[in-house]
Amino acid sequence: MDTRDIAIIGAGPTGTILAILLAQHGHSVSLIERQPSPYPLPRAVTFDHEVGRILQSCGIGPALRDQIEPADKYEWRNGDGLTLMRFGSPGNGVSGWPSASMFNQPALEQLLAERVGELSAIEVLRGRELIDFVGDEAGVSFRHRATADADDVSAQRARYLVGCDGANSAVRTRLGLDFEDLGFFFDWLVVDVMLQVERTYDPINLQVCDPRRPTTVVSGGPGRRRWEFMRLPGEDPEELSGEASVWRLLEPWDVHPRNAVLERHANYTFRARWAREWRRGRVFIAGDAAHQMPPFAGQGMCSGARDAANLAWKLDLVLRGHADDRLLDAYSVERMPNVEAVINFSMELGKVICIPDPVEAAARDDFLSAMASENEPTDIPPLPGVVSGIIDPGSPLAGVLFPQGLVGVTSPQPLDDVVGVGFRLVTIAPLAADPPELLSTWFEGIGGAIVTLGGESGLGDPTGTYADWFRRHEVTVALQRPDFSLFGTATDSAGAARLLQSLRRSLIGAAPPGPPDA
């Protein structure tokens, strides 16, 4: 029976990112997708700076930068145009990408597919659906069949199986995993338009909190716009989603068949829920299979990408024999609190806009407009980092994102493009003493590297990104994980050695700790 290191069910962004990250480390991957070809219409339209860096780590950074439309402003207004909230920040975020990038998902998936084609370790099986699977102590046996021919059945085996197969996940259903469901859901009509005339939108992204028709107006990537219209109480969903109704709703925005092409329109019910378990033995779930959330924070696809980045480095270490299987328990320990916080934040934003009652909306307007800044937008609130799991318990910065700036002098490049992705012990000045030989050898064995940015032998920090970061946090050493979160920080060479020893214990020692109050 054909055996692979990893079987991934579902070739959407989450599954494809996971496949690429594992294949780049040489692991054999079966990527199985029930649809015979990629979905050709837009779905997700935004990703944040952290996910930009994750996509960069997949080897598509330069091409992707050419396909995005940075969004530095996200404004919320009432039906009369009064500003209620204003978010955003110009330039790049912590991770070296715009705080929000607007994009066309089919174009992104094409870039990912091209990257998959460059990696011989990935076997892509399209037009096949999962039938069943059985796990044991050494791996998972599973069967899949052609969606066009039920008699075409194949059996395979993998050391681990990951369900990235969407909100209606067959993997999750077969595992019998229950949801934590917050019961917050509304129906919206999603409309994607290709504009035939050049037009500037300011702000680029807008929420119209009008009880007569709550509406979202955002970029869908260069040359595209998305409108989302909330279905009002008592409104017929089929009638709302009819093409005549769509053009009627777009008319007040001066969008009509003479200046735009209707690319997609569909009803969508968003939910706020996450699975209570993300692992059973050697089977995992990720992305929409593990969680679904309202769209108002733009974190649906982003959360799936974070799942993939988090799980990939743990699977890599276990597959290469550098960590015990118990390390994989840290996947849900680390990711679930973040997802829960993101869902709650998205839901709170939804409570602002999804108000069809005029009296309730007026009270909201009075409260929020009194606090809204008429000047520059406020920064988008940072998402929670890793709060427990594989982080150094003695470091106050453990779990936060480490920045990506430009390095080099004559031709500056993003840090990851120069030093690669993995465990990186980054120093702003040469260490006074090298780590003990045992630690150095072990660190190199797991793909780790020491990166010096300052001093005569350093790579150089032409924009001062790192000098400023280390100075503000009063540290000289930062140990970054492969998913760009910090394992911990230190102030000197002895602290650097202690960090490496702490990491080694975390990876090869006991099972990762649970939340602080567990």
Coordinates of C-alpha atoms in Angstrom, one line a residue:
M1 CA 0.0 0.0 0.0
D2 CA 1.3 3.5 -0.9
T3 CA 2.4 5.3 2.2
R4 CA 3.1 9.0 2.6
D5 CA 4.3 11.1 5.5
I6 CA 1.1 13.3 5.4
A7 CA -2.3 13.0 3.8
I8 CA -4.2 16.3 3.5
I9 CA -7.9 16.2 2.7
G10 CA -8.8 19.5 1.0
A11 CA -6.8 21.6 -1.4
G12 CA -8.0 25.0 -0.4
P13 CA -5.6 27.7 0.9
T14 CA -5.2 26.0 4.3
G15 CA -4.5 22.5 3.0
T16 CA -2.2 23.8 0.2
I17 CA -0.2 26.0 2.5
L18 CA 0.3 23.1 4.9
A19 CA 1.3 20.8 2.0
I20 CA 3.9 23.3 0.7
L21 CA 5.4 24.0 4.1
L22 CA 5.9 20.3 4.7
A23 CA 7.1 19.5 1.2
Q24 CA 9.7 22.2 1.5
H25 CA 11.2 20.1 4.3
G26 CA 11.2 17.0 2.1
H27 CA 8.1 15.3 3.5
S28 CA 5.9 13.3 1.1
V29 CA 2.4 14.6 0.9
S30 CA -0.8 13.4 -0.6
L31 CA -3.1 16.4 -1.3
I32 CA -6.6 15.1 -2.0
E33 CA -9.4 17.3 -3.2
R34 CA -12.9 16.3 -4.2
Q35 CA -13.4 19.1 -6.7
P36 CA -11.8 18.3 -10.1
S37 CA -10.5 21.9 -10.5
P38 CA -10.0 25.0 -8.3
Y39 CA -13.1 27.1 -7.5
P40 CA -12.9 29.9 -10.1
L41 CA -14.8 32.6 -8.2
P42 CA -13.8 35.0 -5.4
R43 CA -14.3 34.0 -1.7
A44 CA -11.8 35.4 0.8
V45 CA -10.7 38.9 -0.2
T46 CA -8.2 40.0 2.6
F47 CA -5.3 38.8 4.6
D48 CA -3.2 40.5 7.3
H49 CA 0.5 41.1 7.6
E50 CA 1.2 37.8 9.5
V51 CA -0.5 35.7 6.8
G52 CA 1.4 37.7 4.1
R53 CA 4.6 36.4 5.8
I54 CA 3.2 32.9 5.9
L55 CA 2.5 33.0 2.2
Q56 CA 5.9 34.5 1.6
S57 CA 7.4 31.4 3.4
C58 CA 5.6 29.3 0.8
G59 CA 7.9 30.8 -1.9
I60 CA 5.3 33.1 -3.6
G61 CA 6.2 36.4 -2.0
P62 CA 7.4 38.5 -4.9
A63 CA 4.5 37.4 -7.2
L64 CA 2.0 37.9 -4.5
R65 CA 3.0 41.4 -3.8
D66 CA 2.2 42.3 -7.4
Q67 CA -1.4 41.0 -6.9
I68 CA -2.5 42.7 -3.8
E69 CA -4.1 46.1 -3.1
P70 CA -3.0 47.4 0.3
A71 CA -5.8 48.7 2.5
D72 CA -4.7 51.3 5.1
K73 CA -8.2 52.4 6.1
Y74 CA -11.3 50.5 7.3
E75 CA -14.1 52.9 8.2
W76 CA -17.5 52.3 9.8
R77 CA -20.3 54.8 9.1
N78 CA -24.0 55.0 9.9
G79 CA -26.6 55.5 7.2
D80 CA -26.2 59.3 7.2
G81 CA -22.4 59.1 6.7
L82 CA -21.4 59.8 10.3
T83 CA -18.2 58.0 11.2
L84 CA -18.6 55.5 14.0
M85 CA -15.2 53.7 13.9
R86 CA -12.0 54.1 11.9
F87 CA -9.2 51.4 11.8
G88 CA -6.0 51.1 9.8
S89 CA -2.4 52.1 9.5
P90 CA -0.3 53.0 6.5
G91 CA 2.8 51.1 5.4
N92 CA 3.8 47.6 6.5
G93 CA 2.8 45.8 9.7
V94 CA 5.1 44.0 12.0
S95 CA 5.6 41.1 9.6
G96 CA 6.8 43.2 6.7
W97 CA 3.5 43.1 4.8
P98 CA 0.6 45.6 4.7
S99 CA -1.6 45.5 7.8
A100 CA -4.4 44.4 5.3
S101 CA -3.9 43.2 1.8
M102 CA -7.0 42.9 -0.5
F103 CA -6.7 40.1 -3.1
N104 CA -8.6 37.8 -5.5
Q105 CA -8.6 34.3 -4.1
P106 CA -8.5 32.4 -7.5
A107 CA -5.3 34.4 -8.3
L108 CA -3.8 33.4 -5.0
E109 CA -4.7 29.8 -5.4
Q110 CA -3.1 29.8 -8.8
L111 CA 0.2 31.0 -7.3
L112 CA 0.0 28.3 -4.6
A113 CA -0.8 25.7 -7.3
E114 CA 2.2 26.7 -9.3
R115 CA 4.4 26.4 -6.2
V116 CA 2.9 22.9 -5.6
G117 CA 3.9 22.0 -9.1
E118 CA 7.5 22.8 -8.3
L119 CA 7.6 20.4 -5.3
S120 CA 7.9 16.8 -6.3
A121 CA 7.1 15.6 -2.8
I122 CA 3.5 16.6 -3.2
E123 CA 1.1 14.2 -4.9
V124 CA -2.1 16.1 -6.0
L125 CA -5.2 13.9 -6.4
R126 CA -8.1 16.0 -7.6
G127 CA -11.7 14.8 -8.2
R128 CA -11.4 12.3 -5.4
E129 CA -13.4 12.2 -2.1
L130 CA -12.6 10.6 1.2
I131 CA -14.5 7.4 2.0
D132 CA -13.2 6.5 5.4
F133 CA -10.0 6.2 7.5
V134 CA -8.7 4.2 10.4
G135 CA -5.9 5.2 12.6
D136 CA -3.5 3.1 14.6
E137 CA -0.3 3.6 16.6
A138 CA 1.9 4.0 13.5
G139 CA -0.3 5.8 11.0
V140 CA -3.7 6.2 9.3
S141 CA -5.1 3.9 6.6
F142 CA -7.7 5.6 4.4
R143 CA -9.7 5.2 1.2
H144 CA -10.8 7.6 -1.4
R145 CA -12.8 7.4 -4.7
A146 CA -13.3 9.3 -7.8
T147 CA -16.2 11.7 -7.6
A148 CA -17.1 10.9 -11.2
D149 CA -16.8 7.1 -10.7
A150 CA -17.7 5.5 -7.4
D151 CA -16.1 2.2 -8.5
D152 CA -12.7 3.9 -8.8
V153 CA -11.5 3.3 -5.2
S154 CA -7.9 3.7 -4.0
A155 CA -6.4 2.8 -0.6
Q156 CA -3.4 4.7 0.9
R157 CA -1.6 5.1 4.2
A158 CA 0.0 8.1 5.8
R159 CA 1.8 8.6 9.1
Y160 CA -0.6 11.5 9.8
L161 CA -3.9 12.8 8.2
V162 CA -5.1 16.4 8.3
G163 CA -8.7 17.4 7.4
C164 CA -8.6 20.8 5.7
D165 CA -11.9 20.0 4.0
G166 CA -14.0 23.0 4.9
A167 CA -17.0 23.8 7.0
N168 CA -18.8 20.6 6.0
S169 CA -15.6 18.6 6.8
A170 CA -15.9 14.8 6.2
V171 CA -12.9 14.3 8.5
R172 CA -14.5 16.2 11.4
T173 CA -17.8 14.5 10.8
R174 CA -16.2 11.0 10.9
L175 CA -14.3 11.8 14.0
G176 CA -17.6 13.0 15.6
L177 CA -16.1 16.2 16.9
D178 CA -18.6 18.6 18.7
F179 CA -18.7 22.4 18.3
E180 CA -18.6 25.2 20.7
D181 CA -21.3 27.3 19.0
L182 CA -22.0 30.9 20.0
G183 CA -25.3 30.9 18.1
F184 CA -24.5 34.1 16.3
F185 CA -25.4 33.9 12.6
F186 CA -26.9 36.1 10.0
D187 CA -27.7 35.8 6.2
W188 CA -25.9 38.0 3.8
L189 CA -25.9 38.4 0.0
V190 CA -22.3 38.5 -1.2
V191 CA -21.7 40.3 -4.6
D192 CA -18.4 40.4 -6.4
V193 CA -18.0 42.9 -9.3
M194 CA -15.2 43.6 -11.8
L195 CA -15.3 47.3 -12.5
Q196 CA -14.9 48.3 -16.2
V197 CA -14.0 51.9 -15.3
E198 CA -11.1 53.1 -13.0
R199 CA -12.5 54.4 -9.8
T200 CA -10.9 55.5 -6.5
Y201 CA -12.6 54.5 -3.2
D202 CA -11.9 56.4 -0.1
P203 CA -11.9 54.7 2.3
I204 CA -10.9 51.6 0.5
N205 CA -13.0 49.5 2.9
L206 CA -16.3 50.6 4.4
Q207 CA -19.0 49.2 6.6
V208 CA -22.3 51.0 6.3
C209 CA -24.2 50.5 9.6
D210 CA -27.6 51.5 8.2
P211 CA -30.6 49.6 9.8
R212 CA -32.4 50.0 6.5
R213 CA -29.7 47.7 4.9
P214 CA -26.4 47.0 6.7
T215 CA -23.8 46.9 3.9
T216 CA -20.2 46.1 3.4
V217 CA -18.2 47.7 0.6
V218 CA -14.6 46.5 0.2
S219 CA -11.9 45.9 -2.3
G220 CA -11.8 42.5 -3.9
G221 CA -8.2 43.0 -5.1
P222 CA -7.0 45.2 -8.0
G223 CA -9.9 46.0 -10.3
R224 CA -12.5 44.3 -8.2
R225 CA -15.0 45.4 -5.6
R226 CA -17.2 43.4 -3.2
W227 CA -20.6 44.4 -1.8
E228 CA -22.3 42.5 1.0
F229 CA -25.9 43.2 1.9
M230 CA -27.5 41.8 5.0
R231 CA -30.8 40.0 4.5
L232 CA -33.5 41.8 6.5
P233 CA -36.0 40.1 8.7
G234 CA -38.8 38.5 6.6
E235 CA -36.9 38.9 3.3
D236 CA -37.0 36.0 0.9
P237 CA -33.4 34.7 0.4
E238 CA -34.1 33.6 -3.2
E239 CA -35.6 36.8 -4.2
L240 CA -32.8 38.8 -2.6
S241 CA -30.1 36.8 -4.5
G242 CA -31.7 37.2 -7.9
E243 CA -29.7 39.1 -10.5
A244 CA -32.4 41.8 -10.8
S245 CA -32.2 42.4 -7.0
V246 CA -28.4 42.5 -7.1
W247 CA -28.3 45.3 -9.7
R248 CA -31.1 47.2 -7.8
L249 CA -28.9 47.1 -4.6
L250 CA -25.8 48.2 -6.5
E251 CA -27.5 51.1 -8.3
P252 CA -27.1 53.6 -5.4
W253 CA -23.4 53.0 -5.7
D254 CA -23.4 53.9 -9.4
V255 CA -22.6 50.3 -10.3
H256 CA -24.7 48.9 -13.2
P257 CA -24.3 46.6 -16.2
R258 CA -22.9 49.5 -18.3
N259 CA -19.8 49.9 -16.1
A260 CA -19.3 46.6 -14.3
V261 CA -19.4 42.9 -14.8
L262 CA -21.2 40.8 -12.1
E263 CA -18.7 38.0 -11.3
R264 CA -20.4 36.3 -8.4
H265 CA -23.5 36.7 -6.2
A266 CA -24.6 34.2 -3.6
N267 CA -26.3 34.0 -0.2
Y268 CA -24.0 33.3 2.7
T269 CA -24.8 32.4 6.3
F270 CA -21.9 33.1 8.6
R271 CA -21.5 31.3 11.9
A272 CA -19.4 31.7 15.1
R273 CA -18.2 28.3 16.3
W274 CA -15.1 26.1 16.7
A275 CA -14.6 22.4 17.3
R276 CA -13.8 21.4 20.9
E277 CA -11.1 19.0 19.7
W278 CA -8.7 19.4 16.8
R279 CA -6.8 16.1 17.2
R280 CA -7.8 12.5 17.6
G281 CA -4.7 10.2 17.5
R282 CA -3.0 10.8 14.2
V283 CA -5.8 12.7 12.7
F284 CA -6.1 16.5 12.8
I285 CA -8.5 19.2 11.5
A286 CA -7.6 22.8 10.4
G287 CA -9.1 25.8 8.8
D288 CA -12.8 25.9 8.3
A289 CA -13.0 22.3 9.3
A290 CA -12.0 23.5 12.8
H291 CA -13.7 26.9 13.0
Q292 CA -16.0 29.3 11.2
M293 CA -16.4 33.0 12.0
P294 CA -18.2 36.2 11.0
P295 CA -16.3 38.1 8.2
F296 CA -16.1 41.5 9.8
A297 CA -12.5 41.1 11.0
G298 CA -11.4 39.4 7.8
Q299 CA -9.9 36.5 9.7
G300 CA -11.5 33.4 8.2
M301 CA -8.8 32.4 5.7
C302 CA -6.1 34.0 7.9
S303 CA -7.0 31.7 10.8
G304 CA -6.6 28.7 8.5
A305 CA -3.2 29.9 7.3
R306 CA -2.1 30.2 11.0
D307 CA -3.3 26.7 11.7
A308 CA -1.2 25.4 8.8
A309 CA 1.9 27.3 9.8
N310 CA 1.6 26.2 13.5
L311 CA 1.0 22.5 12.7
A312 CA 3.6 22.3 9.9
W313 CA 6.7 22.9 12.0
K314 CA 5.5 20.6 14.7
L315 CA 4.8 17.8 12.2
D316 CA 8.2 18.4 10.6
L317 CA 10.1 17.9 13.9
V318 CA 8.1 14.8 14.8
L319 CA 8.5 13.3 11.3
R320 CA 12.3 13.9 11.4
G321 CA 12.6 12.4 14.9
H322 CA 13.5 15.6 16.6
A323 CA 10.5 15.7 18.9
D324 CA 8.1 13.2 20.5
D325 CA 4.6 12.8 19.1
R326 CA 3.3 14.6 22.2
L327 CA 4.5 17.8 20.7
L328 CA 1.5 17.7 18.4
D329 CA -0.8 18.2 21.3
A330 CA 0.5 21.8 21.4
Y331 CA -1.2 22.5 18.1
S332 CA -4.7 23.0 19.6
V333 CA -3.3 24.2 22.9
E334 CA -1.7 27.1 21.0
R335 CA -4.3 27.8 18.2
M336 CA -7.6 27.3 20.0
P337 CA -7.3 30.4 22.3
N338 CA -6.4 32.6 19.4
V339 CA -9.3 31.4 17.3
E340 CA -11.7 31.8 20.2
A341 CA -10.5 35.4 20.7
V342 CA -10.7 36.2 16.9
I343 CA -14.3 34.8 16.7
N344 CA -15.4 36.8 19.7
F345 CA -13.8 40.0 18.2
S346 CA -15.5 39.3 14.8
M347 CA -18.8 38.7 16.6
E348 CA -18.5 42.0 18.5
L349 CA -17.9 43.8 15.3
G350 CA -20.9 42.0 13.8
K351 CA -23.1 43.2 16.7
V352 CA -22.3 46.8 15.6
I353 CA -23.4 46.5 12.0
C354 CA -26.1 43.8 12.2
I355 CA -28.8 46.0 13.7
P356 CA -32.0 46.4 11.7
D357 CA -33.9 48.2 14.4
P358 CA -33.8 52.0 13.9
V359 CA -34.1 52.9 17.6
E360 CA -31.3 50.5 18.6
A361 CA -29.1 51.7 15.7
A362 CA -29.6 55.4 16.8
A363 CA -28.4 54.5 20.4
R364 CA -25.4 52.8 18.9
D365 CA -24.6 55.8 16.7
D366 CA -24.7 58.2 19.6
F367 CA -22.4 56.0 21.7
L368 CA -19.8 55.2 19.0
S369 CA -19.6 58.6 17.2
A370 CA -18.7 60.3 20.5
M371 CA -15.6 58.2 20.7
A372 CA -14.7 58.1 17.0
S373 CA -11.5 60.0 15.9
E374 CA -12.0 62.5 13.2
N375 CA -8.2 62.4 12.5
E376 CA -6.0 59.4 11.7
P377 CA -7.5 55.9 12.0
T378 CA -6.6 53.9 15.1
D379 CA -4.4 50.8 14.7
I380 CA -6.2 47.6 14.2
P381 CA -6.1 45.8 17.6
P382 CA -3.4 43.1 17.6
L383 CA -4.6 39.6 17.8
P384 CA -3.5 37.5 20.8
G385 CA -0.4 35.5 20.3
V386 CA 0.6 32.1 21.7
V387 CA -0.4 32.2 25.3
S388 CA 0.6 28.6 26.3
G389 CA 2.4 25.7 24.7
I390 CA 5.9 25.8 23.2
I391 CA 7.1 29.1 24.6
D392 CA 9.6 30.0 27.3
P393 CA 7.7 30.5 30.6
G394 CA 10.4 33.0 31.8
S395 CA 10.2 35.4 28.8
P396 CA 7.6 38.3 28.9
L397 CA 7.6 38.5 25.1
A398 CA 7.1 34.8 24.5
G399 CA 4.3 34.1 22.0
V400 CA 4.3 37.5 20.3
L401 CA 5.2 38.0 16.7
F402 CA 8.8 38.8 15.9
P403 CA 9.2 41.5 13.2
Q404 CA 10.4 41.1 9.7
G405 CA 12.3 44.0 8.4
L406 CA 14.8 44.6 5.6
V407 CA 18.4 43.3 6.1
G408 CA 21.5 43.8 4.1
V409 CA 23.3 47.0 3.0
T410 CA 23.8 47.1 -0.8
S411 CA 20.5 45.4 -1.7
P412 CA 18.2 45.1 1.3
Q413 CA 15.8 42.2 1.3
P414 CA 13.1 40.9 3.7
L415 CA 14.7 39.0 6.6
D416 CA 13.1 35.6 5.7
D417 CA 14.3 35.8 2.1
V418 CA 17.9 36.1 3.3
V419 CA 18.0 33.8 6.3
G420 CA 15.2 31.4 5.5
V421 CA 12.4 30.2 7.8
G422 CA 12.9 28.0 10.9
F423 CA 14.1 28.5 14.4
R424 CA 16.2 31.6 14.4
L425 CA 18.2 32.9 17.3
V426 CA 18.5 36.6 16.3
T427 CA 20.9 39.0 17.9
I428 CA 21.4 42.7 17.4
A429 CA 25.1 42.3 18.3
P430 CA 27.5 39.3 18.2
L431 CA 27.2 37.0 21.2
A432 CA 30.0 37.3 23.7
A433 CA 30.2 33.5 23.8
D434 CA 28.9 30.8 21.6
P435 CA 26.3 28.4 23.0
P436 CA 27.6 25.1 24.4
E437 CA 28.6 22.7 21.7
L438 CA 25.7 20.3 22.6
L439 CA 23.2 23.0 22.2
S440 CA 24.7 24.3 19.0
T441 CA 24.8 20.9 17.4
W442 CA 21.2 20.1 18.5
F443 CA 20.0 23.5 17.3
E444 CA 21.5 23.1 13.9
G445 CA 20.0 19.6 13.7
I446 CA 16.5 20.9 14.0
G447 CA 17.2 23.5 11.3
G448 CA 18.0 26.3 13.6
A449 CA 20.5 29.1 12.9
I450 CA 22.0 32.1 14.7
V451 CA 21.5 35.4 12.9
T452 CA 23.5 38.4 13.8
L453 CA 22.2 41.7 12.5
G454 CA 24.6 44.2 14.2
G455 CA 28.3 44.6 14.4
E456 CA 30.9 44.4 11.7
S457 CA 30.0 40.8 10.8
G458 CA 26.2 41.3 11.0
L459 CA 23.8 41.4 8.0
G460 CA 22.9 45.0 8.5
D461 CA 19.7 46.7 9.6
P462 CA 19.3 49.5 7.1
T463 CA 15.9 50.8 8.2
G464 CA 16.6 50.3 12.0
T465 CA 13.7 48.0 12.4
Y466 CA 15.6 45.6 14.6
A467 CA 17.7 48.2 16.5
D468 CA 14.5 49.9 17.5
W469 CA 12.7 46.7 18.4
F470 CA 15.5 45.4 20.6
R471 CA 16.0 48.8 22.2
R472 CA 12.3 49.2 23.0
H473 CA 12.1 45.8 24.6
E474 CA 15.4 46.1 26.4
V475 CA 16.7 42.7 25.1
T476 CA 19.6 41.7 22.8
V477 CA 18.5 38.1 21.8
A478 CA 15.2 36.8 20.3
L479 CA 14.5 33.2 19.6
Q480 CA 11.9 33.0 16.8
R481 CA 9.9 29.9 16.0
P482 CA 9.2 28.8 12.4
D483 CA 5.7 30.3 12.6
F484 CA 7.3 33.7 13.5
S485 CA 6.1 33.7 17.1
L486 CA 8.8 34.2 19.7
F487 CA 9.8 31.3 21.9
G488 CA 11.5 33.9 24.1
T489 CA 14.0 36.6 24.6
A490 CA 17.2 37.2 26.5
T491 CA 19.6 40.0 27.4
D492 CA 23.0 38.3 27.1
S493 CA 24.9 35.2 25.9
A494 CA 24.1 33.3 29.0
G495 CA 20.4 34.0 28.5
A496 CA 20.7 32.9 24.9
A497 CA 22.1 29.5 26.0
R498 CA 19.3 29.3 28.6
L499 CA 16.7 29.9 25.8
L500 CA 18.1 27.1 23.7
Q501 CA 18.1 24.7 26.7
S502 CA 14.5 25.7 27.4
L503 CA 13.5 25.0 23.8
R504 CA 15.3 21.7 23.8
R505 CA 13.4 20.6 27.0
S506 CA 10.1 21.8 25.5
L507 CA 10.6 19.8 22.3
I508 CA 12.0 16.5 23.6
G509 CA 10.8 16.5 27.2
A510 CA 7.3 16.3 28.7
A511 CA 4.1 17.0 27.0
P512 CA 3.5 20.8 26.5
P513 CA 1.7 22.5 29.4
G514 CA -1.9 23.6 29.2
P515 CA -3.3 27.1 29.8
P516 CA -2.0 28.8 33.0
D517 CA -5.2 28.0 35.0
A518 CA -5.3 24.4 33.9

